[in-house]
Structure formats: structure tokens, C-alpha cells
């Protein structure tokens, strides 16, 4: 029996992270099964004017390549996507990405709230949001959007976070389904994956 | 964005009303950002529901310019993606000038004009500003007025200057503006050859042919169908062997007429029309 209440209804996973999240992200990406069943969408705070390097740095540590999607690129199972520098990454109806240069939100572009909000609007209760370490409040509202639409919310255990502001902000704003250490997040994802037909 | 949400059916009612009453068609805008812009307007103007926004649109014609202005995303910078501007200076423009004495350029979706001033500075530093005929268009009247004025906040100028330095401009960025009352006032002679016009890429007709079209970070607000339609017009608006440039994270590969272009620089999204 799993300690998690798992379900194979989910269609996508969005992971948000900021200061102190890089290590957690790479641990997760390096531990996932190579044929992981769901698309994973990463929205991480990053330097606005450095276009190159980040996706490569993540890819080196990841089981599968991480790509920065183009505008209107289709969202595919088992792929890992990263929000590009200086753009917000939105999820469009019809299962594609859509980019936006709109105003910074929470001082960020890409903003985690915007990715989570548009993902929740599209995937409704079929979305899992995971929020990792970070030094501001970005992502809290997005997690609330996910909860409001019936999706699943997970935060990295604040005790384990290098900077716990971000997961705590989410916890204070909305109901969090699981508070987990990175190791347990991996366990969760691996067990979830087993519910999907390959 | 934390106050309320809006259903798709309400978004449809809004686009339908706007189409019927004002002859602008937002039905094929990308839903994800269009919804966020509508929510933003509702928050700014304190419309507690979609019905209240719809009522205002129906009753108050003077509100519509503001509506357009808020619906569109105008965020822009000078020399955005400096490596692209280097490519333009070092390869694209010299190539065009191999066969022509003059160069015609269209900024489609020029927003508040930063892209146009960047172009003018680039051309000036190449010593060919007087050979260029530039047309800059946008759907948003309010932002076009800003572009013509050429006044920018000093805060934005910091970023613009950083981009200019990465672009490796020949001069000093400070030569192109003066500071007045805490604002940067651009050197107006830069845009002597620029004509600013209101133009809607969705409903507007093809009005001219160009050697170079910049349409960067504009079509990301459209869905794929609309991107296809607008790209056809861009294609028609280019001379054969003319260049089209889109934003660094946009792509032509999905569009129906992709085979009429070749990729000149994939990193900077420079395309060349090779077939009529
Ligand atoms: C994000 S700005 C792009 C500015 C600049 N090209 C850049 O890359 O920084 C997008 C602009 O496209 C304009 N736009 C949106 N829809 C349009 C349409 N249908 N026709 C013409 N311009 C449009 C908006 O008003 C806005 O100023």
C-alpha cells in the first residue's frame, strides 16, 4: 500500500522553483524513469537576459533531455519542458504552450503563478503542482488556483528547503495535499508512474 | 489575478460583441493570455463580473480604445536579444544592400517604439539611415502615440543600455537621448524616415512590399490558425528574397507556408522568402 492517494487521471505536472531549488530539480530529473508517463513542465526563476546555458545544465543531470518549448508547441507525454528566459510560459487550451512577454509578475518573468494559473485553467483537476525552495511568494497563488480547480498540490518540506519562503507562502494561502522531502517527491512520482499504461 | 476567474463562454461573448460592434476580431487570440488580459481589465476597472465589462463595452464607445490598449501586451525593450541585432547588422542588412540601394522595413507590432529606435540606431551606426524607409504599425493607438513621442522611463533605459552594450554598438548609448524631467527623450532625427500607422494584422490588408519585416513577439498572442493567416499576409508583403524575423521562441515550422521560406538563422529566427 502506498502512503499516497494516487490516481491515473493526471495529465501533467508543473514544478515551480526559485532560489535553492536547482539541486532538488536535478535530483528529481535524474531519478525519474526514462519513460515517465506525464509531461513535466518546469517554471524556474532564472536570469532574464541569459538565453542559453540553463537548459543544458539541467539536461546534463536529467534522465531525459529538457527542452524550452517554442510558442504553440504541443505538450507531449513524457517530455520535460522548461520556461524560457524572459517569457511567461502559459498552457493553452488544446494542449499546446503559449508564450507571453506580459509584465513581470512577482518580479519574475517567467512567473510560476502564471504557468500554474494557466495550467490549472486548462488541465483542471488533472494537474499536479509541485513547489520547491524559493525566496519570494511566486507560485502561492498558482497553487491556490490548482486546488480551486480540484488538482493536487505538493510542496517541498520547508524544513528541507534552502529558503522556505515560497512553499510557506503557498501553505498559508491554500490547502496543500502533501508536504514532502525531495526524496519523497521522487517516490511519489515513481509510484504514480506505475499507474499508467506504457 | 486573485480576485475572480472567467469562463470561456464569457470570453466568447466578449470577443463576439467586440467583433460585431467594433469590427476587431480577437476570436483567434491565444486563449491563455487573452483570458489573463480580460481578468486584468476587470481588476483595473473594478468590473465585478464579465457582464459589467460587456455592458461598458456596449454602452461606452470611448472606452474601446482603452480596452484595446489594455488587451494588448505592449512590454518591449530596445535591442531585445542583442545577438539578433548583431545578426541583423552583420549579415541580414548587408545582404539586402548587396542588391539594393535602399532598404524598406516594416515593424509589424512596434508597440511603444523601442524596436524602431533600435533599428534607427543600428542603421545610423552603419551609415545608412538615410537609405531606409521604415513603416511601423500597431493595432493600439495609445501605444503608437507613445512610440511617436519617444519618451521612455530612465529605469527602462538602464535595461536598454545593457542590451545596447551587448549588441556591441559603435557609439555611446547616451548619444541617442537626453534626460529631461527624469525621462529619456529620444533623438527625434532618428525617426525622421519612419512613418507610424495604425494597422490591424488580423483584418488589415496587405499594403506594401518590404525587404525586411520584423514581427517579433506579436504572433505569440495568436492561436495557430491565426498565425497561419497572418503569416500568409507577411509572405505577400515581402519581396522575393526578402527577410522575415519573428521572436526568438517562435517558429515557422508549423505554418502552412513554411516551404516558401528558408531558415537563415535558426537561433535568431531569421527567415527568407524564396518562393512567391
Ligand atoms: C509584446 S509587443 C512586441 C513589441 C516588439 N515587437 C518586441 O518584440 O519587443 C506586441 C505588440 O503587438 C501588438 N498587436 C497585438 N495584436 C495586434 C494586431 N492584431 N495587429 C497589430 N498589432 C498587434 C500589440 O499592440 C503590441 O504592441
Coordinates of C-alpha atoms and ligand atoms in Angstrom, one line a residue:
Chain A
X1 CA 0.0 0.0 0.0
X2 CA 1.2 3.4 -0.9
X3 CA 1.2 6.2 1.6
X4 CA 0.0 8.4 -1.2
X5 CA -3.5 8.5 -2.5
X6 CA -2.7 8.0 -6.2
X7 CA -4.8 8.3 -9.3
X8 CA -4.0 8.0 -13.0
X9 CA -6.3 10.8 -14.0
X10 CA -3.5 13.4 -14.1
X11 CA -2.3 14.8 -17.4
X12 CA 0.6 17.0 -16.4
X13 CA 2.9 18.1 -13.6
X14 CA 4.2 21.6 -13.2
X15 CA 7.2 22.2 -10.9
X16 CA 8.0 25.7 -9.7
X17 CA 11.2 26.6 -8.1
X18 CA 13.4 29.6 -7.3
X19 CA 16.5 30.2 -5.1
X20 CA 17.7 26.9 -3.7
X21 CA 15.7 24.7 -6.0
X22 CA 18.3 23.7 -8.6
X23 CA 19.6 20.8 -6.7
X24 CA 16.1 19.4 -5.9
X25 CA 15.1 19.7 -9.5
X26 CA 18.1 17.9 -10.8
X27 CA 17.7 15.1 -8.2
X28 CA 14.1 14.6 -9.4
X29 CA 15.0 14.7 -13.0
X30 CA 17.8 12.2 -12.6
X31 CA 15.7 9.8 -10.7
X32 CA 12.6 9.5 -12.9
X33 CA 12.0 6.5 -15.1
X34 CA 13.2 7.2 -18.6
X35 CA 9.7 6.5 -20.0
X36 CA 7.9 8.6 -17.4
X37 CA 4.3 8.9 -18.5
X38 CA 3.4 12.6 -17.9
X39 CA 4.7 15.8 -19.3
X40 CA 6.7 17.7 -16.7
X41 CA 6.7 21.5 -17.0
X42 CA 9.3 23.4 -15.1
X43 CA 9.0 27.0 -14.3
X44 CA 12.1 28.2 -12.5
X45 CA 13.3 31.7 -11.8
X46 CA 16.3 32.5 -13.9
X47 CA 18.3 35.3 -15.3
X48 CA 16.2 37.3 -17.7
X49 CA 18.8 38.0 -20.3
X50 CA 20.7 34.8 -20.4
X51 CA 19.1 32.7 -23.1
X52 CA 21.5 29.8 -23.2
X53 CA 23.1 27.5 -20.7
X54 CA 20.3 26.8 -18.2
X55 CA 18.5 24.1 -20.2
X56 CA 21.8 22.5 -21.0
X57 CA 22.8 22.5 -17.3
X58 CA 19.5 20.8 -16.4
X59 CA 19.7 18.3 -19.3
X60 CA 23.1 17.0 -18.2
X61 CA 21.7 15.9 -14.9
X62 CA 18.4 14.7 -16.3
X63 CA 17.4 11.2 -17.4
X64 CA 15.8 12.8 -20.4
X65 CA 16.6 16.0 -22.3
X66 CA 15.0 19.2 -21.1
X67 CA 13.6 21.5 -23.8
X68 CA 12.5 25.0 -23.9
X69 CA 9.3 24.9 -25.9
X70 CA 8.5 27.1 -28.8
X71 CA 5.3 29.1 -28.9
X72 CA 2.4 26.8 -29.7
X73 CA 4.4 23.7 -29.4
X74 CA 2.3 20.7 -28.5
X75 CA 2.6 19.3 -25.0
X76 CA 3.8 15.7 -25.2
X77 CA 3.7 12.9 -22.7
X78 CA 7.0 12.1 -21.0
X79 CA 8.8 15.2 -22.1
X80 CA 10.4 17.7 -19.8
X81 CA 9.9 21.4 -20.6
X82 CA 11.5 24.5 -19.2
X83 CA 10.0 28.0 -19.3
X84 CA 12.4 30.1 -21.5
X85 CA 14.2 33.2 -20.3
X86 CA 12.2 36.4 -20.3
X87 CA 8.9 34.8 -21.3
X88 CA 6.0 33.6 -19.3
X89 CA 5.1 30.1 -20.2
X90 CA 1.3 29.6 -20.5
X91 CA -0.7 26.5 -21.1
X92 CA -3.1 27.0 -23.9
X93 CA -6.4 25.2 -24.5
X94 CA -5.8 22.4 -27.0
X95 CA -2.7 21.1 -25.2
X96 CA -0.1 23.5 -26.5
X97 CA 2.2 26.0 -24.9
X98 CA 1.8 29.7 -25.5
X99 CA 4.4 32.3 -24.6
X100 CA 3.8 35.8 -23.4
X101 CA 6.0 38.8 -22.7
X102 CA 3.5 40.4 -20.4
X103 CA 4.6 42.4 -17.4
X104 CA 6.7 40.7 -14.8
X105 CA 4.6 39.1 -12.1
X106 CA 6.0 38.8 -8.6
X107 CA 9.1 40.4 -10.1
X108 CA 9.5 37.4 -12.3
X109 CA 9.3 36.5 -15.9
X110 CA 8.8 33.6 -16.2
X111 CA 6.4 33.7 -13.3
X112 CA 5.4 30.5 -11.6
X113 CA 2.0 31.9 -10.8
X114 CA 1.2 32.4 -14.4
X115 CA 2.3 29.0 -15.5
X116 CA 0.3 27.4 -12.7
X117 CA -2.7 29.5 -13.3
X118 CA -3.0 28.8 -17.0
X119 CA -2.2 25.1 -16.4
X120 CA -4.9 24.9 -13.8
X121 CA -7.4 26.6 -16.2
X122 CA -6.6 24.0 -18.9
X123 CA -6.0 20.8 -17.0
X124 CA -8.5 21.5 -14.2
X125 CA -8.4 18.6 -11.7
X126 CA -5.9 16.7 -13.8
X127 CA -2.9 18.7 -12.8
X128 CA -0.3 18.2 -10.1
X129 CA 1.6 21.3 -8.9
X130 CA 4.9 21.0 -7.0
X131 CA 6.5 24.0 -5.4
X132 CA 10.1 23.8 -4.3
X133 CA 12.5 26.1 -2.4
X134 CA 12.4 29.9 -3.1
X135 CA 12.8 33.3 -1.7
X136 CA 9.6 35.0 -2.8
X137 CA 5.9 34.4 -2.9
X138 CA 5.6 33.5 -6.6
X139 CA 3.7 30.2 -7.0
X140 CA 1.5 30.5 -3.9
X141 CA -1.5 31.9 -5.9
X142 CA -1.0 29.4 -8.6
X143 CA -1.1 26.6 -6.1
X144 CA -4.4 28.0 -4.9
X145 CA -5.7 28.0 -8.5
X146 CA -4.8 24.3 -8.8
X147 CA -6.6 23.5 -5.5
X148 CA -9.6 25.6 -6.5
X149 CA -9.9 23.5 -9.7
X150 CA -9.5 20.2 -8.0
X151 CA -5.9 19.4 -8.8
X152 CA -3.2 18.1 -6.4
X153 CA -0.7 20.3 -4.6
X154 CA 2.7 19.3 -3.2
X155 CA 5.3 21.5 -1.6
X156 CA 8.9 20.7 -0.7
X157 CA 9.1 20.3 3.1
X158 CA 10.1 23.8 4.3
X159 CA 12.5 22.2 6.8
X160 CA 14.5 20.8 3.9
X161 CA 14.4 24.0 1.7
X162 CA 17.4 26.2 1.5
X163 CA 14.9 29.1 1.5
X164 CA 11.4 28.2 2.7
X165 CA 9.5 31.5 1.8
X166 CA 7.9 30.1 -1.3
X167 CA 6.5 26.8 0.0
X168 CA 5.4 28.5 3.2
X169 CA 3.6 31.2 1.2
X170 CA 1.7 28.5 -0.6
X171 CA 0.9 26.7 2.6
X172 CA -0.5 29.8 4.1
X173 CA -2.7 30.6 1.1
X174 CA -4.2 27.2 0.2
X175 CA -4.6 23.6 1.2
X176 CA -1.5 21.5 0.4
X177 CA -2.0 17.8 -0.2
X178 CA 1.5 16.7 0.5
X179 CA 4.5 18.3 2.2
X180 CA 7.4 16.1 1.1
X181 CA 11.2 16.0 1.0
X182 CA 12.7 15.7 -2.4
X183 CA 13.3 12.0 -1.9
X184 CA 9.7 11.5 -1.2
X185 CA 8.6 13.6 -4.1
X186 CA 10.6 11.2 -6.3
X187 CA 9.0 8.3 -4.6
X188 CA 5.6 9.8 -5.3
X189 CA 6.3 10.3 -8.9
X190 CA 7.7 6.9 -9.4
X191 CA 4.7 5.3 -7.8
X192 CA 2.3 7.5 -9.7
X193 CA 4.0 6.5 -13.0
X194 CA 3.3 2.8 -12.3
X195 CA -0.4 3.5 -12.6
X196 CA -0.1 4.5 -16.3
X197 CA -0.1 2.0 -19.2
X198 CA 3.0 2.1 -21.2
Chain B
X1 CA -5.5 38.0 -10.7
X2 CA -6.5 36.6 -7.3
X3 CA -10.0 38.0 -7.3
X4 CA -12.0 36.0 -9.7
X5 CA -12.0 33.8 -12.8
X6 CA -13.9 33.9 -16.0
X7 CA -15.5 31.1 -18.1
X8 CA -14.7 30.5 -21.7
X9 CA -18.3 31.2 -22.6
X10 CA -17.9 34.7 -21.2
X11 CA -14.7 35.3 -23.2
X12 CA -16.6 34.3 -26.3
X13 CA -19.3 36.7 -25.5
X14 CA -16.7 39.5 -25.2
X15 CA -15.0 38.7 -28.5
X16 CA -18.3 38.4 -30.3
X17 CA -19.5 41.8 -29.1
X18 CA -16.2 43.4 -30.0
X19 CA -16.3 41.9 -33.4
X20 CA -19.9 42.9 -34.1
X21 CA -19.8 46.4 -32.6
X22 CA -16.2 47.5 -33.2
X23 CA -15.0 45.3 -36.1
X24 CA -12.0 44.0 -34.3
X25 CA -11.6 40.2 -34.2
X26 CA -10.0 38.7 -31.1
X27 CA -11.6 35.3 -31.5
X28 CA -8.4 33.6 -32.6
X29 CA -6.2 35.2 -30.0
X30 CA -4.4 32.7 -27.7
X31 CA -6.9 32.0 -25.0
X32 CA -4.4 31.7 -22.2
X33 CA -3.2 35.2 -22.4
X34 CA -6.4 36.8 -23.7
X35 CA -8.2 35.5 -20.5
X36 CA -5.5 36.9 -18.3
X37 CA -5.8 40.3 -20.1
X38 CA -9.5 40.3 -19.6
X39 CA -9.1 39.5 -15.9
X40 CA -6.6 42.3 -15.7
X41 CA -9.1 44.8 -17.2
X42 CA -11.8 43.6 -14.8
X43 CA -9.5 44.2 -11.9
X44 CA -8.2 47.6 -13.2
X45 CA -11.7 49.0 -13.8
X46 CA -13.3 47.1 -11.0
X47 CA -15.8 45.2 -13.1
X48 CA -17.1 42.6 -10.7
X49 CA -18.3 40.4 -13.5
X50 CA -17.9 39.8 -17.2
X51 CA -21.4 41.2 -17.6
X52 CA -20.3 44.6 -16.3
X53 CA -17.4 44.7 -18.7
X54 CA -19.7 43.7 -21.6
X55 CA -22.2 46.4 -20.6
X56 CA -19.5 49.0 -20.6
X57 CA -18.3 47.9 -24.0
X58 CA -21.8 48.1 -25.3
X59 CA -22.7 51.5 -23.9
X60 CA -19.4 53.4 -24.0
X61 CA -17.7 53.8 -27.3
X62 CA -15.0 55.9 -25.9
X63 CA -13.9 53.1 -23.6
X64 CA -12.9 50.9 -26.5
X65 CA -9.5 52.5 -27.2
X66 CA -8.6 51.9 -23.6
X67 CA -9.9 48.3 -23.9
X68 CA -7.6 47.7 -26.9
X69 CA -4.8 49.3 -25.1
X70 CA -5.2 47.0 -22.1
X71 CA -5.9 43.8 -24.1
X72 CA -2.7 44.1 -25.9
X73 CA 0.6 43.3 -24.3
X74 CA 3.0 46.2 -25.0
X75 CA 6.0 45.1 -23.0
X76 CA 9.1 45.7 -25.1
X77 CA 12.8 46.7 -24.8
X78 CA 15.4 48.2 -27.1
X79 CA 17.8 45.7 -28.6
X80 CA 15.8 42.8 -27.2
X81 CA 18.0 39.7 -27.9
X82 CA 21.2 41.6 -28.7
X83 CA 22.6 38.7 -30.6
X84 CA 19.7 39.0 -33.1
X85 CA 20.5 42.7 -33.6
X86 CA 24.1 41.8 -34.3
X87 CA 23.0 39.3 -36.9
X88 CA 20.9 42.0 -38.5
X89 CA 23.8 44.4 -38.6
X90 CA 26.5 41.9 -39.7
X91 CA 24.6 39.7 -42.1
X92 CA 21.0 40.4 -42.9
X93 CA 21.2 44.1 -43.8
X94 CA 24.5 43.9 -45.7
X95 CA 22.9 41.1 -47.7
X96 CA 19.9 43.1 -48.6
X97 CA 22.2 46.0 -49.6
X98 CA 24.2 43.8 -52.0
X99 CA 21.3 44.1 -54.5
X100 CA 19.6 47.3 -53.5
X101 CA 20.4 50.9 -52.9
X102 CA 17.7 51.4 -50.4
X103 CA 16.0 49.2 -47.8
X104 CA 12.3 49.1 -46.8
X105 CA 11.5 47.9 -43.4
X106 CA 8.2 47.1 -41.6
X107 CA 7.9 46.8 -37.9
X108 CA 4.6 44.9 -37.5
X109 CA 3.5 45.3 -33.9
X110 CA 6.0 48.0 -33.0
X111 CA 4.5 48.8 -29.6
X112 CA 6.0 51.8 -27.9
X113 CA 8.7 52.1 -30.5
X114 CA 11.8 50.7 -28.7
X115 CA 12.3 48.2 -31.6
X116 CA 12.1 51.1 -34.1
X117 CA 14.6 53.2 -32.3
X118 CA 16.9 50.2 -32.0
X119 CA 16.7 49.8 -35.8
X120 CA 17.3 53.5 -36.4
X121 CA 20.4 53.5 -34.1
X122 CA 21.7 50.4 -35.9
X123 CA 21.2 51.9 -39.3
X124 CA 22.7 55.2 -38.2
X125 CA 25.8 53.4 -37.0
X126 CA 26.0 51.6 -40.3
X127 CA 25.8 55.0 -42.0
X128 CA 22.7 54.0 -44.0
X129 CA 19.9 55.6 -42.0
X130 CA 19.0 57.8 -44.9
X131 CA 18.7 54.8 -47.2
X132 CA 16.0 53.3 -45.2
X133 CA 12.3 53.7 -45.4
X134 CA 10.6 52.4 -42.3
X135 CA 7.0 51.8 -41.5
X136 CA 6.0 51.0 -38.0
X137 CA 2.5 49.8 -37.2
X138 CA 0.4 48.6 -34.3
X139 CA -3.2 48.0 -33.5
X140 CA -3.0 50.0 -30.4
X141 CA -3.4 53.8 -31.0
X142 CA -2.4 54.8 -27.5
X143 CA 0.9 52.9 -27.7
X144 CA 1.6 54.3 -31.2
X145 CA 1.4 57.8 -29.7
X146 CA 4.0 56.8 -27.2
X147 CA 6.2 55.5 -30.0
X148 CA 6.0 58.7 -31.9
X149 CA 6.8 60.7 -28.8
X150 CA 9.9 58.7 -28.0
X151 CA 9.9 59.3 -24.2
X152 CA 11.0 56.5 -22.0
X153 CA 11.4 56.0 -18.3
X154 CA 15.0 56.2 -17.1
X155 CA 14.5 52.9 -15.4
X156 CA 13.8 51.2 -18.7
X157 CA 16.8 52.9 -20.2
X158 CA 19.1 51.0 -17.9
X159 CA 18.0 47.8 -19.4
X160 CA 18.0 49.3 -22.9
X161 CA 21.6 50.4 -22.4
X162 CA 22.7 47.0 -21.2
X163 CA 21.2 45.5 -24.3
X164 CA 22.9 48.1 -26.5
X165 CA 26.3 47.2 -24.9
X166 CA 25.7 43.5 -25.5
X167 CA 24.8 44.4 -29.1
X168 CA 28.2 46.0 -29.2
X169 CA 27.0 49.3 -30.7
X170 CA 29.7 51.5 -32.0
X171 CA 28.8 54.6 -30.1
X172 CA 27.8 55.6 -26.7
X173 CA 24.1 54.8 -25.9
X174 CA 23.8 58.2 -24.2
X175 CA 24.3 60.0 -27.5
X176 CA 20.8 59.0 -28.6
X177 CA 18.8 60.6 -25.9
X178 CA 18.8 63.4 -23.4
X179 CA 17.4 63.3 -19.9
X180 CA 14.6 65.7 -19.3
X181 CA 12.5 65.8 -16.1
X182 CA 13.5 62.3 -15.2
X183 CA 12.6 60.9 -18.6
X184 CA 14.7 59.9 -21.5
X185 CA 13.8 61.9 -24.6
X186 CA 15.0 60.1 -27.7
X187 CA 16.8 62.0 -30.5
X188 CA 13.9 62.6 -32.9
X189 CA 16.1 62.8 -36.0
X190 CA 16.4 59.0 -35.6
X191 CA 12.8 58.6 -36.7
X192 CA 12.6 61.2 -39.4
X193 CA 12.2 58.5 -42.0
X194 CA 9.7 56.4 -40.0
X195 CA 6.0 56.5 -40.6
X196 CA 3.9 55.3 -37.8
X197 CA 0.5 53.9 -38.7
X198 CA -2.4 52.2 -37.0
X199 CA -2.8 48.8 -38.6
X200 CA -4.5 45.6 -37.6
X201 CA -2.6 42.5 -38.7
X202 CA -5.8 40.4 -38.4
X203 CA -8.2 42.3 -40.5
X204 CA -5.9 44.7 -42.3
X205 CA -5.0 44.2 -45.9
X206 CA -1.5 43.9 -47.5
X207 CA -0.5 47.5 -48.1
X208 CA 3.1 47.4 -49.4
X209 CA 6.1 45.2 -50.1
X210 CA 9.2 45.2 -47.9
X211 CA 12.8 43.9 -47.9
X212 CA 12.6 43.2 -44.2
X213 CA 9.7 42.6 -41.8
X214 CA 10.1 42.4 -38.1
X215 CA 7.1 40.8 -36.4
X216 CA 8.6 39.8 -33.1
X217 CA 6.6 38.7 -30.0
X218 CA 3.3 39.6 -31.7
X219 CA 2.0 36.4 -33.1
X220 CA 2.6 34.6 -29.8
X221 CA -0.7 36.2 -28.8
X222 CA -2.5 34.4 -31.6
X223 CA -3.6 30.8 -31.9
X224 CA -2.1 28.7 -34.6
X225 CA -4.9 29.3 -37.2
X226 CA -4.5 33.0 -36.9
X227 CA -0.7 32.7 -37.1
X228 CA -1.2 30.9 -40.3
X229 CA -3.4 33.6 -41.8
X230 CA -1.1 36.4 -40.7
X231 CA 2.0 34.6 -42.0
X232 CA 0.4 34.4 -45.4
X233 CA 0.0 38.2 -45.4
X234 CA 3.6 38.6 -44.2
X235 CA 4.6 36.4 -47.1
X236 CA 2.7 38.6 -49.5
X237 CA 4.2 41.7 -48.0
X238 CA 7.7 40.6 -48.7
X239 CA 9.7 41.0 -52.0
X240 CA 11.1 37.7 -53.1
X241 CA 14.3 37.0 -51.2
X242 CA 13.1 39.4 -48.5
X243 CA 13.5 38.6 -44.8
X244 CA 11.1 37.9 -42.1
X245 CA 12.1 37.9 -38.4
X246 CA 10.0 36.6 -35.6
X247 CA 10.7 36.3 -31.8
X248 CA 13.4 34.1 -30.5
X249 CA 10.9 31.5 -29.2
X250 CA 8.5 31.5 -32.1
X251 CA 8.7 29.1 -35.0
X252 CA 7.6 29.0 -38.6
X253 CA 7.8 25.2 -38.9
X254 CA 4.2 24.5 -38.1
X255 CA 2.8 27.0 -40.6
X256 CA 1.2 26.1 -43.9
X257 CA 3.5 28.2 -46.0
X258 CA 6.8 27.2 -44.3
X259 CA 8.0 25.8 -47.5
X260 CA 8.1 29.2 -49.1
X261 CA 10.7 30.3 -46.6
X262 CA 14.2 29.1 -45.8
X263 CA 15.8 29.4 -42.4
X264 CA 18.7 31.8 -42.5
X265 CA 19.4 31.8 -38.8
X266 CA 17.5 29.4 -36.6
X267 CA 18.8 30.8 -33.3
X268 CA 17.7 34.3 -34.1
X269 CA 14.6 33.2 -36.1
X270 CA 15.5 34.9 -39.4
X271 CA 13.7 33.6 -42.4
X272 CA 14.0 34.4 -46.1
X273 CA 11.2 34.2 -48.7
X274 CA 12.3 32.0 -51.5
X275 CA 9.0 31.3 -53.3
X276 CA 6.2 33.5 -54.4
Ligands
LIG1 C1 4.9 42.4 -27.0 S1 4.7 43.7 -28.2 C2 6.0 43.4 -29.2 C3 6.9 44.6 -29.4 C4 8.2 44.4 -30.1 N1 8.0 43.9 -31.5 C5 9.1 43.4 -29.4 O1 9.4 42.3 -29.8 O2 9.6 43.8 -28.3 C6 3.3 43.1 -29.1 C7 2.6 44.3 -29.9 O3 1.7 43.7 -30.8 C8 0.6 44.5 -31.0 N2 -0.5 43.7 -31.6 C9 -1.3 42.8 -31.0 N3 -2.3 42.4 -31.8 C10 -2.1 43.1 -33.0 C11 -2.8 43.1 -34.2 N4 -3.8 42.3 -34.5 N5 -2.3 43.9 -35.2 C12 -1.2 44.7 -35.0 N6 -0.5 44.7 -33.8 C13 -1.0 43.9 -32.8 C14 0.3 45.0 -29.6 O4 -0.5 46.1 -29.5 C15 1.7 45.1 -29.0 O5 2.1 46.5 -29.1

